[in-house]
Short mmCIF file of C-alpha atoms in Angstrom, two decimals:
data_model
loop_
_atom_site.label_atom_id
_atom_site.label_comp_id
_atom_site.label_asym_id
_atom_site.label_seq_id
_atom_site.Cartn_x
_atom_site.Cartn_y
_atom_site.Cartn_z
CA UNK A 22 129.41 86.48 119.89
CA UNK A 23 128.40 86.18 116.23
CA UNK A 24 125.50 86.59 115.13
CA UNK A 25 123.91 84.05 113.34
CA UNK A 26 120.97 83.68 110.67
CA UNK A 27 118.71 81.52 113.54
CA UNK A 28 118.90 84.85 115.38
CA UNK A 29 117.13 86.52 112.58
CA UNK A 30 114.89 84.00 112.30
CA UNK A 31 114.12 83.92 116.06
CA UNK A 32 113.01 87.79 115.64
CA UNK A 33 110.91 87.32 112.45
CA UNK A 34 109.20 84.54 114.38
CA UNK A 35 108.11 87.00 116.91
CA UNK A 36 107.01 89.66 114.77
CA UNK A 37 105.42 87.20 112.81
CA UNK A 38 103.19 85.95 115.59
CA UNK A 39 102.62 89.52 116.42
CA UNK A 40 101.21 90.03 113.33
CA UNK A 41 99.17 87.19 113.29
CA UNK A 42 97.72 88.31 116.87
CA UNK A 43 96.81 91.40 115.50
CA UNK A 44 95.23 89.72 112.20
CA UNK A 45 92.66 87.66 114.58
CA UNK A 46 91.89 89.94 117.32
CA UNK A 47 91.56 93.68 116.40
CA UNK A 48 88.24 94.88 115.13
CA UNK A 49 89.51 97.89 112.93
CA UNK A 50 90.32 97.19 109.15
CA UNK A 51 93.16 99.50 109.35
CA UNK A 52 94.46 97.78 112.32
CA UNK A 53 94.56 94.55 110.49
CA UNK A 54 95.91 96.17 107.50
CA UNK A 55 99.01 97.21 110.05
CA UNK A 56 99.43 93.75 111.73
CA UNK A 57 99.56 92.49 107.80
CA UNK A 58 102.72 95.03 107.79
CA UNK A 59 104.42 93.50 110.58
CA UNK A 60 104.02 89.94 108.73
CA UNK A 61 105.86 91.91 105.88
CA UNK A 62 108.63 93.32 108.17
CA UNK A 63 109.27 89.31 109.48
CA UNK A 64 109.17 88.49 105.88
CA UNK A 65 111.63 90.91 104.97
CA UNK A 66 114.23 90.13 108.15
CA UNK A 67 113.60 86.17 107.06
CA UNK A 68 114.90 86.91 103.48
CA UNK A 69 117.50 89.62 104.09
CA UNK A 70 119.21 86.92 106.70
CA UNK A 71 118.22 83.56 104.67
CA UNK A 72 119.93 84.63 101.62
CA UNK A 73 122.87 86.77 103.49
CA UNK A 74 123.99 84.04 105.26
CA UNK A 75 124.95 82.27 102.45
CA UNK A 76 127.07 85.00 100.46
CA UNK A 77 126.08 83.45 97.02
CA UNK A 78 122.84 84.40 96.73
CA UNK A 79 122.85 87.88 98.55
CA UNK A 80 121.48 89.10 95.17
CA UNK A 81 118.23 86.62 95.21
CA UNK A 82 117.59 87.69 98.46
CA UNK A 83 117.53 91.52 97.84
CA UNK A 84 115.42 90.68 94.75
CA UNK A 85 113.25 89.04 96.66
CA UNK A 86 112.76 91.79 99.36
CA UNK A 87 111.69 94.12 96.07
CA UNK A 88 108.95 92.31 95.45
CA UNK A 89 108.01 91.92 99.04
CA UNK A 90 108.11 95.88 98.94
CA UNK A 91 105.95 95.60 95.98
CA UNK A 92 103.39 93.55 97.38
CA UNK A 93 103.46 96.24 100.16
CA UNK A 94 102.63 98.59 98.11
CA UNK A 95 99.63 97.55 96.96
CA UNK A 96 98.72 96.79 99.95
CA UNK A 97 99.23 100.77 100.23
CA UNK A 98 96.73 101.50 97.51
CA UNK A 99 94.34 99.35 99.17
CA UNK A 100 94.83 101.43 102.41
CA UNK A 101 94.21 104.56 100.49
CA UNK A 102 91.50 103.64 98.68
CA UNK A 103 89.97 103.08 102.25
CA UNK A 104 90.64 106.14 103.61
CA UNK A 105 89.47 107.68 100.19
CA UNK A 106 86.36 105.39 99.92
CA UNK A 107 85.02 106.77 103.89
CA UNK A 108 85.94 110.38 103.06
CA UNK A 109 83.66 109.96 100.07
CA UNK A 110 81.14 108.10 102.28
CA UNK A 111 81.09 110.51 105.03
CA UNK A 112 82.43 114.42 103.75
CA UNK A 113 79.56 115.46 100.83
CA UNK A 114 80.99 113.62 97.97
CA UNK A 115 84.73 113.97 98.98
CA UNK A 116 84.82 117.44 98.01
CA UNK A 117 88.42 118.42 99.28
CA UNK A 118 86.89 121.94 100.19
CA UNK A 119 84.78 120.41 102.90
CA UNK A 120 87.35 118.86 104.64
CA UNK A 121 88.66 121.47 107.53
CA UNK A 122 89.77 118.65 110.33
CA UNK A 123 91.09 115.43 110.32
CA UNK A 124 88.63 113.23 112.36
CA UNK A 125 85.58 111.06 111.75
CA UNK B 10 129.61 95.45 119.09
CA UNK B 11 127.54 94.03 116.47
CA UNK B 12 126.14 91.54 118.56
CA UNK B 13 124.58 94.22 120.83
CA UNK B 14 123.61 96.93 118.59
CA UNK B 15 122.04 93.41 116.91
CA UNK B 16 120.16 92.93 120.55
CA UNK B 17 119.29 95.62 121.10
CA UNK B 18 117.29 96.54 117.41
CA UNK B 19 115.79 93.53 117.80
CA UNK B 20 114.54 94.16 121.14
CA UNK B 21 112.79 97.73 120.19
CA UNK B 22 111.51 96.35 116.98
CA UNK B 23 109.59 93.27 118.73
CA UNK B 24 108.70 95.92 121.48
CA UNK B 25 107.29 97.63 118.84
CA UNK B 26 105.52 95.72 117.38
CA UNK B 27 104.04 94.30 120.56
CA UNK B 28 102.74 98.12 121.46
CA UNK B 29 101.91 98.45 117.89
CA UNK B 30 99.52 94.88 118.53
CA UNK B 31 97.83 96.05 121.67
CA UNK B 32 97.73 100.39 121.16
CA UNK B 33 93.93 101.28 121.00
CA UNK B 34 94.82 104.41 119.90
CA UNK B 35 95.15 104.10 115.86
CA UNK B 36 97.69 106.92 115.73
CA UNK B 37 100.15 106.13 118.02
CA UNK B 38 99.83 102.24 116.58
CA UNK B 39 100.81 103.96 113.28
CA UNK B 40 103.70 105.42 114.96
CA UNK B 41 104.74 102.45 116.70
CA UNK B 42 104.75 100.51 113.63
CA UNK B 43 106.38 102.91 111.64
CA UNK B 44 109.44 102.71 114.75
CA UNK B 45 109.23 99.00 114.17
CA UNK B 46 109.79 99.35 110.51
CA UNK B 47 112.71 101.90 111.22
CA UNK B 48 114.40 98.87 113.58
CA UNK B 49 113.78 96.39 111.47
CA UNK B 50 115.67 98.50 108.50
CA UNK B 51 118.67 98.63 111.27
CA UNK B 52 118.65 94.92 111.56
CA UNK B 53 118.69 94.72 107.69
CA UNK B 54 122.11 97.08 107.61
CA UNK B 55 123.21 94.77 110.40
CA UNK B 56 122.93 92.08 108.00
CA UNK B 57 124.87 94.10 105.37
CA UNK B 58 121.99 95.12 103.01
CA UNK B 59 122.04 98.42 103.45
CA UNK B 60 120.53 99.13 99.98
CA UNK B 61 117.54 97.58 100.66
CA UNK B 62 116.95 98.96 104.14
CA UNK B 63 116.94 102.55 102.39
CA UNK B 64 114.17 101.17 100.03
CA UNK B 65 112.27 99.75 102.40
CA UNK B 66 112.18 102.54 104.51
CA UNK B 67 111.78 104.78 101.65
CA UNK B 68 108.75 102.93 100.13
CA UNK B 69 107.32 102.69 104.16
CA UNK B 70 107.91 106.28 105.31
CA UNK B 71 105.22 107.26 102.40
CA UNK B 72 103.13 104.14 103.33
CA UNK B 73 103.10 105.52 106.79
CA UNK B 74 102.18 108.80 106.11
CA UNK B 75 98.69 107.72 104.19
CA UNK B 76 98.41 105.72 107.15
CA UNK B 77 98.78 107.98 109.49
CA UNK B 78 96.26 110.55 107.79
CA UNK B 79 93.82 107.62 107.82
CA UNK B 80 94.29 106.80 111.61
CA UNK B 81 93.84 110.69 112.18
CA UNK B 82 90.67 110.23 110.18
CA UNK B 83 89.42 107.22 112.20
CA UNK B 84 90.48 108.25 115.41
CA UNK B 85 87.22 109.28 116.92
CA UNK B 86 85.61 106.21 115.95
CA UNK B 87 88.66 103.80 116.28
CA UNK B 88 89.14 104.23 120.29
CA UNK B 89 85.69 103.23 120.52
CA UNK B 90 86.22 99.67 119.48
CA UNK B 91 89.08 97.68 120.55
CA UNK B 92 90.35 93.90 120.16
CA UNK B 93 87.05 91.41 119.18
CA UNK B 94 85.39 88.49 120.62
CA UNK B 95 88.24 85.50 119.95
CA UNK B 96 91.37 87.63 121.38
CA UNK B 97 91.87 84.63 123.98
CA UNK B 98 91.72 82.30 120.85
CA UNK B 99 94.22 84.63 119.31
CA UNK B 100 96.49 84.81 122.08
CA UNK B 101 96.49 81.12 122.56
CA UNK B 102 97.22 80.66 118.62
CA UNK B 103 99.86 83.30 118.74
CA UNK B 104 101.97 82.04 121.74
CA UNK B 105 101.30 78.31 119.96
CA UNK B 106 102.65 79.58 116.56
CA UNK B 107 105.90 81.59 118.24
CA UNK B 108 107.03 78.75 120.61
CA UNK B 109 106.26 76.13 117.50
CA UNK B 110 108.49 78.46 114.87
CA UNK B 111 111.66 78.71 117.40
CA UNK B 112 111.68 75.24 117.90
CA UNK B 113 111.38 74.73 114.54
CA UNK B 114 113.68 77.06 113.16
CA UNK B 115 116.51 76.22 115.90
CA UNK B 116 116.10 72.53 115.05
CA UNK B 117 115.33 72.68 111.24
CA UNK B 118 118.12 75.49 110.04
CA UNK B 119 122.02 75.29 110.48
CA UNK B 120 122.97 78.14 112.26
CA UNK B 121 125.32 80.06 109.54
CA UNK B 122 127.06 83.97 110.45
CA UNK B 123 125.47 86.39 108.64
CA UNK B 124 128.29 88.13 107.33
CA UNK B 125 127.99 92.18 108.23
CA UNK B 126 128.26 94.31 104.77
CA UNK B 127 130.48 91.27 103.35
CA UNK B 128 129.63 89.40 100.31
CA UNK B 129 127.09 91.89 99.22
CA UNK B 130 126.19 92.59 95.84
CA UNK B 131 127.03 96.36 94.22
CA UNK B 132 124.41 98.47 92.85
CA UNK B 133 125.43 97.20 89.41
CA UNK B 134 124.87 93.99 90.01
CA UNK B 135 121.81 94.42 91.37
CA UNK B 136 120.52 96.41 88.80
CA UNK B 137 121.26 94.00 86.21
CA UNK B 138 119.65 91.81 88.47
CA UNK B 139 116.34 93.56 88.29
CA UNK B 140 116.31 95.22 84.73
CA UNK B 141 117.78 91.90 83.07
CA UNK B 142 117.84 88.57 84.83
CA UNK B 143 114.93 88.97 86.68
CA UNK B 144 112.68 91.24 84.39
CA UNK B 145 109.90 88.97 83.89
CA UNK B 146 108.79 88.54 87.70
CA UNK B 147 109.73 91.46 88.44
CA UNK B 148 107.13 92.85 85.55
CA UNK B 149 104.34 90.46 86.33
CA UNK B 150 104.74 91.79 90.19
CA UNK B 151 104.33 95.70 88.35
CA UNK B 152 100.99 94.22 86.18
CA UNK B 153 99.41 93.07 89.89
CA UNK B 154 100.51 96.69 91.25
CA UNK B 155 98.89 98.01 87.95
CA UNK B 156 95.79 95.86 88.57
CA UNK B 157 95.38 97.00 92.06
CA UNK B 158 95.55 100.83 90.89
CA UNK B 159 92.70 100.16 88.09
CA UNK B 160 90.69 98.12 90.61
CA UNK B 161 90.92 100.97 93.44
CA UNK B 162 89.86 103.89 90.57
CA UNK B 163 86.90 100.97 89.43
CA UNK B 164 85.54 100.47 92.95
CA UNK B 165 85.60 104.65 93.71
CA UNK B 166 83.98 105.30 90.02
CA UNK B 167 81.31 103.10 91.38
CA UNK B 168 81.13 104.33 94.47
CA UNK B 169 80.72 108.31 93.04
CA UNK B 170 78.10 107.58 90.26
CA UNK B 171 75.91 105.15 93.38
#
């Protein structure tokens, strides 16, 4: 059996919608900041196999995956600055001396 | 072969995700997304870019690890508060959006083979590709990442002298 581009596709839609679930219905920023992940994982599958599949522009597609990965990480910073920003909020000022456990 | 190893990532990466979705438990979501990204790199070697699934999980695995230290941070207070008011809304949306994309993708696209680690660019290529041909986007994309950094110090400098 060969495997096809649709197939790819097929998957990305599901993780996709996955994400999109997770987006609308969980309370947590950092949960939506996850499902937001998944939405980059489809995004990623979509262009690896979009481009692939046609054997011309493999490159565009791998380009196109970087900046994906970029946007991602930003999307990192934004998670640390979170976590950073409630440490600050909640530990005396952030001091890193004051912080013997990892819990809220 | 490929076809099933194919199957079978997929199947643990939308598993994955889908206990990643519905974990109430903010570390063991981390972890299941971080097995999702893991498949998903598989399914990217499956589709011969092998290069890029190394980045991706590269640039990921340290994602994952501020993301787990944040989960361990909100753990206590995460379990407490699960999936909001407009899930049903959300599932209804989801399933609408999932069956609405497969119909549309099997009817809109022509199914082509994706060729496994064939007509793939070398490393050369693609880094002329990135430090040449495509160094303008690629350098606005690295000015928004920039941005982001001096917005996250602005908002924390704020948020000390407050």
């Amino acid at each position: 059996m060969i495997i096809t581009n649709v197939h790819f596709y097929i998957v990305g839609a599901l993780l996709f919608s996955i994400g999109i679930y997770g987006i609308l219905a969980r309370q947590n920023s950092m949960d939506v900041i996850s499902s937001v992940m998944l939405i980059f994982n489809a995004a990623v599958l979509n262009f690896i196999a979009g481009f692939s599949s046609d054997g011309r522009f493999a490159l565009q597609g791998e380009i196109w995956v970087m900046c994906t990965a970029s946007v991602a990480a930003c999307m990192y910073v934004l998670m640390t600055m979170v976590v950073i920003l409630v440490i600050v909020r909640t530990k005396s000022g952030g001091k890193l001396d004051d912080m013997h456990e990892l819990e809220g | 072969m490929v076809a099933i190893i194919f199957y079978i990532f997929a199947f643990c990466a939308v598993g994955a995700a889908f206990m990643s979705a519905i974990n109430r438990h903010p570390f063991y979501r981390c972890l299941w997304l971080s097995a999702c990204t893991l498949f998903v790199a598989g399914l990217c070697i499956i589709a011969g870019a092998g290069f890029v699934a190394f980045v991706y999980m590269f640039l990921f695995g340290a994602g994952f690890g501020i993301m787990m230290l944040g989960a361990a941070f909100f753990a206590r207070r995460s379990t407490e508060s699960g999936v909001n008011g407009q899930w049903i809304p959300a599932v209804l949306l989801t399933v609408g959006i999932t069956i609405g994309m497969i119909f549309l993708m099997i009817r809109s696209f022509p199914a082509r083979p994706v060729p496994y680690a064939g007509a793939h660019p070398s490393l050369v290529e693609l880094a002329r590709a990135v430090f040449v041909d495509y160094a303008l986007p690629l350098g606005v994309l690295f000015v928004v990442f920039i941005m982001t950094l001096a917005g996250a110090v602005t908002v924390l400098r704020k948020l000390r002298s407050s």
